[in-house]
Short mmCIF file of N, CA and C in Angstrom, two decimals:
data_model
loop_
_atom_site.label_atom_id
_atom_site.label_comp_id
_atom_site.label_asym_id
_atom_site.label_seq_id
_atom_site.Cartn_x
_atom_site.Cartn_y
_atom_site.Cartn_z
N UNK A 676 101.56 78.68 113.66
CA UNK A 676 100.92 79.40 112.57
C UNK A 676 101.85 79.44 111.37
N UNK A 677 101.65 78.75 110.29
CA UNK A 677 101.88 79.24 109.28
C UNK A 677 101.30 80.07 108.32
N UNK A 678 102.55 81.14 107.42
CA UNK A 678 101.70 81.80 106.98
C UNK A 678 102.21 81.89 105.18
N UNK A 679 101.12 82.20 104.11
CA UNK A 679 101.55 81.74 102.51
C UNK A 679 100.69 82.41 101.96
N UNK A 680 102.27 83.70 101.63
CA UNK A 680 101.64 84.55 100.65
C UNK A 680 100.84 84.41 99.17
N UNK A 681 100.76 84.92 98.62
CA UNK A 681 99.84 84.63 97.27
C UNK A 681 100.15 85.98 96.69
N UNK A 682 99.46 85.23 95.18
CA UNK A 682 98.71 86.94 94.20
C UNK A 682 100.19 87.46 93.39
N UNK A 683 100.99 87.05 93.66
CA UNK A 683 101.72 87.32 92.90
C UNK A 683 101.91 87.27 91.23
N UNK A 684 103.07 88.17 90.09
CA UNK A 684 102.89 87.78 88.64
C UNK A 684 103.21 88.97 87.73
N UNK A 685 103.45 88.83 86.59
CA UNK A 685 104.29 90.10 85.62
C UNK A 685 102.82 90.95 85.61
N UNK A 686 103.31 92.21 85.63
CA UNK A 686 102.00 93.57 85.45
C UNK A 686 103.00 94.36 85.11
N UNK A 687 102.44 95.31 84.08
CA UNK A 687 103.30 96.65 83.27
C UNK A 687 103.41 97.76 84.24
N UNK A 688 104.41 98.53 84.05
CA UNK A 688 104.29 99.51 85.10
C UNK A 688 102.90 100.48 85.28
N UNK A 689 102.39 101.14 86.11
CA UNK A 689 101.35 101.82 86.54
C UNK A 689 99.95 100.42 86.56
N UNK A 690 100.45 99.53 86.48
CA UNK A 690 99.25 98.67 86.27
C UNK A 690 98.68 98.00 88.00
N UNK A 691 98.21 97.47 88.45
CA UNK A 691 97.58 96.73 89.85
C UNK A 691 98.44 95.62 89.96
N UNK A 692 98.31 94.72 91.27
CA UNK A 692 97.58 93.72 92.14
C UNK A 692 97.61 93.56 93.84
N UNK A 693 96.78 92.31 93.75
CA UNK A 693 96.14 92.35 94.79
C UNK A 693 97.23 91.17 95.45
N UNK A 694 97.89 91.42 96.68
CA UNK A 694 98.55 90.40 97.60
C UNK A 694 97.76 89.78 98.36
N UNK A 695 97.90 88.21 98.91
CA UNK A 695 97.06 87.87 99.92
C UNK A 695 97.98 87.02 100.61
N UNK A 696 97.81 86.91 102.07
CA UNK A 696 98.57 86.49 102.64
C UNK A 696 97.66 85.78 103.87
N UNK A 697 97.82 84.30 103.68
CA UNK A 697 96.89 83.54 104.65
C UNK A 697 97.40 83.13 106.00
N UNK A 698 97.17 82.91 106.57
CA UNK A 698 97.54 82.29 108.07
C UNK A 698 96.50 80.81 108.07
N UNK A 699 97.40 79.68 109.04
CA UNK A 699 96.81 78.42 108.84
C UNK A 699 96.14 78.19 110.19
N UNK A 700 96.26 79.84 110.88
CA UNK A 700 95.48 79.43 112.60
C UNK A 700 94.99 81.16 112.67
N UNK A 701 94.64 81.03 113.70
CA UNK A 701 93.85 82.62 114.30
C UNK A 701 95.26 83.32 114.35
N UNK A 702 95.32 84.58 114.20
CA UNK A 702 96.13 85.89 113.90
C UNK A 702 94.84 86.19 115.85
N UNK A 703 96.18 86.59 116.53
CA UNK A 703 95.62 87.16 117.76
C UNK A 703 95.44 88.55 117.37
N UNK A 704 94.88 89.43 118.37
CA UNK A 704 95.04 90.76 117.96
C UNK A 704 95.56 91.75 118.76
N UNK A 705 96.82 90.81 119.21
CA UNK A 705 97.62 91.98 119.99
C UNK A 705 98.84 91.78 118.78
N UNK A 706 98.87 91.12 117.77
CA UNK A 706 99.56 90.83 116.67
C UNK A 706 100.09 92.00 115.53
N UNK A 707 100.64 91.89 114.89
CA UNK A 707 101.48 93.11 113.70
C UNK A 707 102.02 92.56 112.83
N UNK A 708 100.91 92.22 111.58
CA UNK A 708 101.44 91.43 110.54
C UNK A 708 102.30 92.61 109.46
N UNK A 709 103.22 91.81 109.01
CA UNK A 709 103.73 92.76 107.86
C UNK A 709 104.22 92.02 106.86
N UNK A 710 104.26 93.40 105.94
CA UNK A 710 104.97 92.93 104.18
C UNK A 710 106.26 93.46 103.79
N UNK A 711 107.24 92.60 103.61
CA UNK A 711 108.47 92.99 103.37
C UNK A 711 108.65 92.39 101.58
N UNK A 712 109.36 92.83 100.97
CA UNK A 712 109.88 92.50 99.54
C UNK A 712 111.80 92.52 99.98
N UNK A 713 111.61 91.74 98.99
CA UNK A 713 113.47 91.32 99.00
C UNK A 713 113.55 91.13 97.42
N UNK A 714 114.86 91.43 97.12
CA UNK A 714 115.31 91.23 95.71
C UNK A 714 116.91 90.70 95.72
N UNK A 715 116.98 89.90 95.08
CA UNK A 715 118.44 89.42 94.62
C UNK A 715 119.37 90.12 95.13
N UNK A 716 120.39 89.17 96.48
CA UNK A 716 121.28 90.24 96.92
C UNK A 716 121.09 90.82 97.88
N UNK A 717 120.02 90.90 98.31
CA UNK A 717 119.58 92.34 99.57
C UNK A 717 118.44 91.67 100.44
N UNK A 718 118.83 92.52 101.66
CA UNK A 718 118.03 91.83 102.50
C UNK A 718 116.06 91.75 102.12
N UNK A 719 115.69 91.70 103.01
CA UNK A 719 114.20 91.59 102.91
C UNK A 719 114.10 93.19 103.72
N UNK A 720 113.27 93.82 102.88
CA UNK A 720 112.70 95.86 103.47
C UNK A 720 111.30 95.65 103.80
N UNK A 721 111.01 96.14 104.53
CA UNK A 721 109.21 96.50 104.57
C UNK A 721 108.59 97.58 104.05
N UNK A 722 107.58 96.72 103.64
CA UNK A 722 107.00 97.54 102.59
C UNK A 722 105.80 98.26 104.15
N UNK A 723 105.02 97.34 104.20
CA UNK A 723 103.50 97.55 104.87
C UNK A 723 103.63 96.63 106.28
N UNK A 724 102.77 97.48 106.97
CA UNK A 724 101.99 96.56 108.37
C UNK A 724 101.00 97.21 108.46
N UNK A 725 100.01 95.72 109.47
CA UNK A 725 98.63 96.31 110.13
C UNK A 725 98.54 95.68 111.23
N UNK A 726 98.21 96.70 112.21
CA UNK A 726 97.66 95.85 113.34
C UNK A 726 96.51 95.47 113.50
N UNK A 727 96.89 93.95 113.77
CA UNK A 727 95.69 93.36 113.92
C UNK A 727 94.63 93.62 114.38
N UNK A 728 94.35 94.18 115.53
CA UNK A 728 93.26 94.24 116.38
C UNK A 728 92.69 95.61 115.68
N UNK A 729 93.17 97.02 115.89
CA UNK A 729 92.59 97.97 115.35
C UNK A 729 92.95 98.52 113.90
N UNK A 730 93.23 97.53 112.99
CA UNK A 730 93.77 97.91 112.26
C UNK A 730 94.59 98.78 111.47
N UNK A 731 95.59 99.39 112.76
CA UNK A 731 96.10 100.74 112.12
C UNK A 731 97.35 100.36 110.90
N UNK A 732 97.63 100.68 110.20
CA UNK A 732 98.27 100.99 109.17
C UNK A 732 99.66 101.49 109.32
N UNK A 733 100.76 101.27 108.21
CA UNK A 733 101.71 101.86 108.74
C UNK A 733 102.53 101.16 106.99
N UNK A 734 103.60 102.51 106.61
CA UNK A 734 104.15 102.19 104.77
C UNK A 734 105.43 103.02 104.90
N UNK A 735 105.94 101.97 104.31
CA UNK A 735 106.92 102.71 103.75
C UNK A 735 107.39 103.54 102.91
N UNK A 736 108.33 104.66 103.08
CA UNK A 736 107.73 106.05 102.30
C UNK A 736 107.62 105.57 100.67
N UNK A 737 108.13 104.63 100.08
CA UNK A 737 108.34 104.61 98.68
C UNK A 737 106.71 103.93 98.02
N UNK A 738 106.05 103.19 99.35
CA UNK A 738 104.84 102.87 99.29
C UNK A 738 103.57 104.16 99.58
N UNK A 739 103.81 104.84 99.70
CA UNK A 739 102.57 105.70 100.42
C UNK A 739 101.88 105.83 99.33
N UNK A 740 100.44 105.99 99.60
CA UNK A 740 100.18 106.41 98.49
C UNK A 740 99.74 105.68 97.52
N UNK A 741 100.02 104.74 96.98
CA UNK A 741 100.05 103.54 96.13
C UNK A 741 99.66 102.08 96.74
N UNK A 742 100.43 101.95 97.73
CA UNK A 742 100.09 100.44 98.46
C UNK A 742 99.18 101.01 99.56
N UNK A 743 98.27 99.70 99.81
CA UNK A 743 97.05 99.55 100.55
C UNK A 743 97.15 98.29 101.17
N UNK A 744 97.52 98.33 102.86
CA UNK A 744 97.05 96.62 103.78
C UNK A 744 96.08 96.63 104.54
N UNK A 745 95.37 95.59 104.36
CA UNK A 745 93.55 95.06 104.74
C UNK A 745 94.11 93.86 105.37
N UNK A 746 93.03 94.07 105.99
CA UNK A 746 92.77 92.24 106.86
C UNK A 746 91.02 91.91 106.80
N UNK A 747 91.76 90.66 107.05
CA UNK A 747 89.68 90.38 107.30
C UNK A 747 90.39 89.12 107.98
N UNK A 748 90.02 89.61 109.45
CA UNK A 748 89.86 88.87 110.67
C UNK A 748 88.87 87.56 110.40
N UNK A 749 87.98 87.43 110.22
CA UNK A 749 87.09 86.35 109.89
C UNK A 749 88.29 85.29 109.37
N UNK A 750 89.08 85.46 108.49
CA UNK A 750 89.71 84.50 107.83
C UNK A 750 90.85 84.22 107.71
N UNK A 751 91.29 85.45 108.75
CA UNK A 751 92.84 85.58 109.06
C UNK A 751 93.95 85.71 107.64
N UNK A 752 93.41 86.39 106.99
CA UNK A 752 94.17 87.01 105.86
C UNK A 752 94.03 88.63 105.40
N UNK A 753 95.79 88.65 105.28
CA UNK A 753 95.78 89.96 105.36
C UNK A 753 96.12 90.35 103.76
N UNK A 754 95.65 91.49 102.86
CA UNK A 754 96.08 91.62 101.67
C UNK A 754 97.10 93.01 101.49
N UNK A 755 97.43 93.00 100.37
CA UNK A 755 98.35 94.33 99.94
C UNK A 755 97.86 94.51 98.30
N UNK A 756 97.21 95.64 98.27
CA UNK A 756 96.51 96.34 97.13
C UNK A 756 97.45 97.18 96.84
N UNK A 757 98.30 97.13 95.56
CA UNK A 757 99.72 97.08 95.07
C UNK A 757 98.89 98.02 93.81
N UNK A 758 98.88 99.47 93.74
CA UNK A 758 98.41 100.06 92.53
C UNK A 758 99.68 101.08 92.17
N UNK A 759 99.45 101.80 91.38
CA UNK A 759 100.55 102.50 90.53
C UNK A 759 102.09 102.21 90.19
N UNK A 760 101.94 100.25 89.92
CA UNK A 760 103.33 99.90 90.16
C UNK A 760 104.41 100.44 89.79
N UNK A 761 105.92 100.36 89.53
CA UNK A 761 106.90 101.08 89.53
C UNK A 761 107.75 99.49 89.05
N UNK A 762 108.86 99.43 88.14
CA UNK A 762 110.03 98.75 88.19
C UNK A 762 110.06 98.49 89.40
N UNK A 763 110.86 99.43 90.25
CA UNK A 763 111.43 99.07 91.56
C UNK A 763 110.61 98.54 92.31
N UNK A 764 109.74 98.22 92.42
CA UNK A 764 108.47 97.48 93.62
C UNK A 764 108.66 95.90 92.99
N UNK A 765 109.54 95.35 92.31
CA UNK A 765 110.16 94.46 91.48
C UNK A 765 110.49 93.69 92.49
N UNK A 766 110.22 92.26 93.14
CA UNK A 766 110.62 91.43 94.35
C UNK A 766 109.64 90.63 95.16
N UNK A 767 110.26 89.73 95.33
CA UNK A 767 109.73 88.44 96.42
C UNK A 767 109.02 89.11 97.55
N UNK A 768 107.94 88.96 97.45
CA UNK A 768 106.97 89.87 99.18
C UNK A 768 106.76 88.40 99.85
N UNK A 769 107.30 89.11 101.13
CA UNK A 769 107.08 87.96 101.81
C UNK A 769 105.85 88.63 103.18
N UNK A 770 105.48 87.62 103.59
CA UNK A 770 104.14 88.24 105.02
C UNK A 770 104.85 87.56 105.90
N UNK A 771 104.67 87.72 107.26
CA UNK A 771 105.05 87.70 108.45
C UNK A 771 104.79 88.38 109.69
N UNK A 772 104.74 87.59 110.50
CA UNK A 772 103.89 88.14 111.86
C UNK A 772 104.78 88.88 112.99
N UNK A 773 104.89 89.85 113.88
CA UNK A 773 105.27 90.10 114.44
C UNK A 773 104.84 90.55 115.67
N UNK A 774 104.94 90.55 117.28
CA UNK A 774 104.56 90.89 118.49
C UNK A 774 104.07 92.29 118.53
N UNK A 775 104.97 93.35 117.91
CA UNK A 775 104.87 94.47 118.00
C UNK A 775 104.95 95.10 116.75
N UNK A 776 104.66 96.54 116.52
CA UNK A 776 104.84 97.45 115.75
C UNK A 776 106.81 97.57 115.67
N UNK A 777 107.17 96.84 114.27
CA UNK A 777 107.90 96.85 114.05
C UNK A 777 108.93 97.34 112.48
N UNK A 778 109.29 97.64 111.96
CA UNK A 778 109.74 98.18 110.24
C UNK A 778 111.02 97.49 110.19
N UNK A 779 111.46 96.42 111.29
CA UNK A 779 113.18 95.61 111.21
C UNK A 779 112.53 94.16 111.09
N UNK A 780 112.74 93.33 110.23
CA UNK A 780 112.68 91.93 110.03
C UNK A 780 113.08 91.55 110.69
N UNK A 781 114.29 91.70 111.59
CA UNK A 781 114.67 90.77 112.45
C UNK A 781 113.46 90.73 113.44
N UNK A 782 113.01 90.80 113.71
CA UNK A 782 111.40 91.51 115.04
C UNK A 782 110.31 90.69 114.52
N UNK A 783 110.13 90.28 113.07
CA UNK A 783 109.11 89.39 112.46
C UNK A 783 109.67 87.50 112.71
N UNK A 784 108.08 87.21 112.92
CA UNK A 784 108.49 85.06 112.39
C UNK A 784 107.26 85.04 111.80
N UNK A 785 107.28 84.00 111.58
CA UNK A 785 106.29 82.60 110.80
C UNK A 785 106.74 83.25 109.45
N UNK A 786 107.88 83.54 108.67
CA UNK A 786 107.52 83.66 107.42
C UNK A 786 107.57 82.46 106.71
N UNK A 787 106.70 82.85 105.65
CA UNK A 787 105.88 82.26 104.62
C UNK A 787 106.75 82.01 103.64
N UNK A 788 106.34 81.33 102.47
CA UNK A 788 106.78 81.59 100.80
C UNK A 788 106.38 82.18 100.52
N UNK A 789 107.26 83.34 99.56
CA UNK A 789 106.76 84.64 99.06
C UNK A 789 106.34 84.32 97.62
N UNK A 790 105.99 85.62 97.39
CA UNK A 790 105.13 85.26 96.07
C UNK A 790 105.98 86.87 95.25
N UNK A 791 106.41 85.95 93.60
CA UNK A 791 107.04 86.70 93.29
C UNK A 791 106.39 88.17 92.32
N UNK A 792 106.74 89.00 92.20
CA UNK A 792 106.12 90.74 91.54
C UNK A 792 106.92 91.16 91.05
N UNK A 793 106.68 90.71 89.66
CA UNK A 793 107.75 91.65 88.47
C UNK A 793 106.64 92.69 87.65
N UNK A 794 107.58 93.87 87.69
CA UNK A 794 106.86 95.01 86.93
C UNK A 794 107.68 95.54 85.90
N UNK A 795 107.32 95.36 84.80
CA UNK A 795 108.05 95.31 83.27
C UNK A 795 107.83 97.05 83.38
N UNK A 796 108.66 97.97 82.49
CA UNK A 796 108.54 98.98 82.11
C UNK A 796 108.24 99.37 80.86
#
């Protein structure tokens, strides 16, 4: 499975977008896709996960609130609805799959090319 993020691009602060993140085979649903951002220097953090099968949800505190992750099983893409941006939400999001309910990258594979999110102030 490969997987290639999207949707990325400059937006003013408090402004939207929409992430999408495809898979090139079926997403099982004992699966735990997630969204991590990385910036120059620093590792890759997680932002978001969903589990696949029942879609539960799960953010990181600087996300609550603001970020939103969807799937649509039909097509095996999962998105991140990125509203009240901030400077700091400034970074390469990358998607990636993981076995379990996880918030440590090392625990994620198949990553993708990320797609880059700059938020001007």
């Amino acid at each position: 499975v490969q997987l290639q993020a999207s949707g990325g691009g400059l937006v003013q602060a408090g402004g939207s977008l929409r992430l999408s993140c495809a898979s090139s085979g079926r997403i099982f649903s004992s699966a735990v896709m997630g969204w991590f951002r990385q910036t120059p220097g620093q590792e890759r953090s997680f932002v978001a996960a969903i589990r696949w099968g029942w879609g539960g949800t799960y953010y990181a505190d600087s996300v609550k609130g603001r970020f939103t992750v969807s799937r649509d099983t039909a097509t095996n893409t999962m998105y991140l609805h990125m509203s009240g941006l901030k400077p700091d939400d400034t970074g390469n999001y990358f998607c990636a799959r993981a076995t379990g309910l996880s918030y440590d990258r090392r625990d994620y594979n198949n990553w993708g090319q990320g797609t880059l999110v700059t938020v001007s102030s």
